[in-house]
Amino acid sequence: MFTSVLMIEKPLTPEDVDFVTTLHGEERISFVVLLQPRGDQADVLLRAIDDVAMGELRDAVREGEEPEGKEAREPAEIGLEYSLRALREAGAEAVGQVIEDHPLDKLTTVVEDAGADEVIVLTAPHYVEEFFHRDWASRARHKVGVPVLKLFAHSE
């Protein structure tokens, strides 16, 4: 069985589930999902700049409303359960956890413990962080000994 660590920041859309479960053709796949709520990832200014760069001006104005810390935990747990259920319904095995601190701190251990074959980073574009190679995928490539694939999540 092929094992992927899937790093996400919001619940998977049906398109995301279809995309990640078919990446390896007919091979059976197992996912270890790490979800970190968007509000806990970067400071509000960086998120707002990303929104402006994507032409999402309304989202940029609302970045300060994104739940953080304890307020983000319950919606994140619900989103994780939804995502795990969707992956299982698509025929994959899936377990996961909400990461309150930066998920890269835990990534190496998760990859080793799961015997993962790859890491898939599925996020919205983060142009500022990507430009400076501070995004999850760029940083993960320096931490783990498996391939790291960066994919852009589908919008709802």
Short mmCIF file of C-alpha atoms in Angstrom, two decimals:
data_model
loop_
_atom_site.label_atom_id
_atom_site.label_comp_id
_atom_site.label_asym_id
_atom_site.label_seq_id
_atom_site.Cartn_x
_atom_site.Cartn_y
_atom_site.Cartn_z
CA MET A 1 0.00 0.00 0.00
CA PHE A 2 1.23 3.49 -0.88
CA THR A 3 1.23 5.91 2.07
CA SER A 4 0.99 9.68 1.75
CA VAL A 5 1.14 12.34 4.43
CA LEU A 6 -1.39 14.93 3.31
CA MET A 7 -0.93 18.43 4.72
CA ILE A 8 -4.03 20.63 4.42
CA GLU A 9 -5.35 23.91 5.81
CA LYS A 10 -9.09 23.46 5.21
CA PRO A 11 -11.50 20.59 4.57
CA LEU A 12 -11.02 18.76 1.29
CA THR A 13 -13.45 19.49 -1.53
CA PRO A 14 -14.80 16.59 -3.61
CA GLU A 15 -12.39 17.67 -6.37
CA ASP A 16 -9.45 17.52 -3.94
CA VAL A 17 -10.45 14.03 -2.79
CA ASP A 18 -10.74 12.81 -6.37
CA PHE A 19 -7.40 14.38 -7.26
CA VAL A 20 -5.34 12.94 -4.41
CA THR A 21 -6.96 9.50 -4.46
CA THR A 22 -6.26 9.04 -8.17
CA LEU A 23 -2.67 10.31 -8.26
CA HIS A 24 -1.29 6.78 -8.20
CA GLY A 25 -3.76 5.09 -10.49
CA GLU A 26 -5.27 1.88 -9.17
CA GLU A 27 -2.76 1.44 -6.34
CA ARG A 28 -4.30 1.27 -2.85
CA ILE A 29 -3.45 4.35 -0.88
CA SER A 30 -3.35 5.31 2.76
CA PHE A 31 -3.36 8.89 4.01
CA VAL A 32 -2.14 10.48 7.22
CA VAL A 33 -3.80 13.89 7.16
CA LEU A 34 -2.36 16.86 9.05
CA LEU A 35 -4.72 19.81 9.17
CA GLN A 36 -3.63 23.17 10.48
CA PRO A 37 -6.31 25.84 10.52
CA ARG A 38 -5.57 28.70 8.12
CA GLY A 39 -5.77 31.26 10.92
CA ASP A 40 -2.87 29.62 12.75
CA GLN A 41 -0.47 29.49 9.80
CA ALA A 42 0.90 32.92 9.15
CA ASP A 43 0.31 36.42 10.28
CA VAL A 44 -2.74 38.27 9.05
CA LEU A 45 -0.72 40.64 6.86
CA LEU A 46 0.84 37.83 4.79
CA ARG A 47 -2.54 36.19 4.29
CA ALA A 48 -4.07 39.52 3.24
CA ILE A 49 -1.24 40.14 0.74
CA ASP A 50 -1.87 36.69 -0.75
CA ASP A 51 -5.57 37.50 -1.07
CA VAL A 52 -4.82 40.80 -2.81
CA ALA A 53 -2.36 39.07 -5.17
CA MET A 54 -5.14 36.65 -6.15
CA GLY A 55 -7.65 39.48 -6.64
CA GLU A 56 -9.68 38.41 -3.60
CA LEU A 57 -10.05 41.86 -2.04
CA ARG A 58 -13.06 40.91 0.08
CA ASP A 59 -11.12 37.99 1.57
CA ALA A 60 -8.20 40.30 2.35
CA VAL A 61 -10.46 42.57 4.39
CA ARG A 62 -11.82 39.59 6.36
CA GLU A 63 -8.47 37.97 7.22
CA GLY A 64 -8.56 39.42 10.72
CA GLU A 65 -11.80 37.49 11.34
CA GLU A 66 -10.18 34.09 10.67
CA PRO A 67 -10.40 32.03 13.90
CA GLU A 68 -7.13 31.31 15.64
CA GLY A 69 -5.97 29.22 18.58
CA LYS A 70 -8.69 27.58 20.64
CA GLU A 71 -11.43 29.18 18.54
CA ALA A 72 -10.11 27.39 15.45
CA ARG A 73 -9.88 23.95 17.09
CA GLU A 74 -13.52 22.82 16.86
CA PRO A 75 -14.08 23.88 13.22
CA ALA A 76 -10.73 22.28 12.33
CA GLU A 77 -11.73 18.98 13.97
CA ILE A 78 -15.03 18.99 12.08
CA GLY A 79 -13.19 19.73 8.83
CA LEU A 80 -10.68 16.97 9.48
CA GLU A 81 -13.43 14.40 10.17
CA TYR A 82 -15.23 15.46 7.00
CA SER A 83 -12.02 15.09 4.99
CA LEU A 84 -11.16 11.69 6.48
CA ARG A 85 -14.68 10.40 5.79
CA ALA A 86 -14.48 11.63 2.17
CA LEU A 87 -11.12 9.91 1.64
CA ARG A 88 -12.46 6.66 3.10
CA GLU A 89 -15.58 6.84 0.94
CA ALA A 90 -13.27 7.18 -2.08
CA GLY A 91 -11.64 3.87 -1.10
CA ALA A 92 -8.53 5.09 0.73
CA GLU A 93 -7.48 4.42 4.28
CA ALA A 94 -7.21 7.66 6.24
CA VAL A 95 -6.24 8.83 9.71
CA GLY A 96 -5.31 12.31 10.79
CA GLN A 97 -4.95 15.00 13.36
CA VAL A 98 -5.34 18.73 13.83
CA ILE A 99 -1.99 20.42 14.32
CA GLU A 100 -2.15 23.51 16.50
CA ASP A 101 1.50 24.42 16.15
CA HIS A 102 3.34 24.52 12.85
CA PRO A 103 2.86 21.10 11.24
CA LEU A 104 6.40 20.99 9.89
CA ASP A 105 7.68 20.57 13.43
CA LYS A 106 5.91 17.21 13.55
CA LEU A 107 6.26 16.18 9.89
CA THR A 108 9.49 14.16 10.10
CA THR A 109 8.12 12.05 12.95
CA VAL A 110 4.82 11.46 11.17
CA VAL A 111 6.59 10.46 7.94
CA GLU A 112 8.85 8.03 9.81
CA ASP A 113 6.09 6.57 12.01
CA ALA A 114 3.76 6.01 9.04
CA GLY A 115 6.49 4.72 6.74
CA ALA A 116 5.25 7.33 4.26
CA ASP A 117 6.24 7.21 0.62
CA GLU A 118 5.55 10.88 -0.03
CA VAL A 119 4.23 14.14 1.38
CA ILE A 120 1.47 15.99 -0.44
CA VAL A 121 1.01 19.65 0.48
CA LEU A 122 -2.46 20.73 -0.62
CA THR A 123 -3.01 24.43 0.06
CA ALA A 124 -4.21 27.64 -1.46
CA PRO A 125 -1.42 29.66 -3.11
CA HIS A 126 0.68 31.62 -0.63
CA TYR A 127 2.67 33.87 -2.95
CA VAL A 128 4.71 35.77 -0.39
CA GLU A 129 5.81 32.63 1.44
CA GLU A 130 6.44 30.79 -1.84
CA PHE A 131 8.58 33.62 -3.18
CA PHE A 132 10.84 33.37 -0.14
CA HIS A 133 10.63 29.54 -0.06
CA ARG A 134 8.99 29.64 3.37
CA ASP A 135 5.85 27.76 2.32
CA TRP A 136 5.11 24.26 3.64
CA ALA A 137 6.33 22.39 0.56
CA SER A 138 9.64 24.24 0.28
CA ARG A 139 10.37 23.79 3.96
CA ALA A 140 9.22 20.15 4.02
CA ARG A 141 11.68 19.25 1.25
CA HIS A 142 14.48 20.06 3.69
CA LYS A 143 13.02 17.98 6.53
CA VAL A 144 11.93 14.63 5.09
CA GLY A 145 13.63 11.97 3.03
CA VAL A 146 10.64 11.36 0.74
CA PRO A 147 9.31 13.27 -2.27
CA VAL A 148 7.21 16.34 -1.50
CA LEU A 149 4.45 17.21 -3.98
CA LYS A 150 2.79 20.62 -3.87
CA LEU A 151 -0.76 20.88 -5.18
CA PHE A 152 -3.20 23.76 -5.10
CA ALA A 153 -6.48 23.04 -3.33
CA HIS A 154 -9.74 23.58 -5.15
CA SER A 155 -12.02 26.37 -4.01
CA GLU A 156 -15.41 25.55 -2.60
#
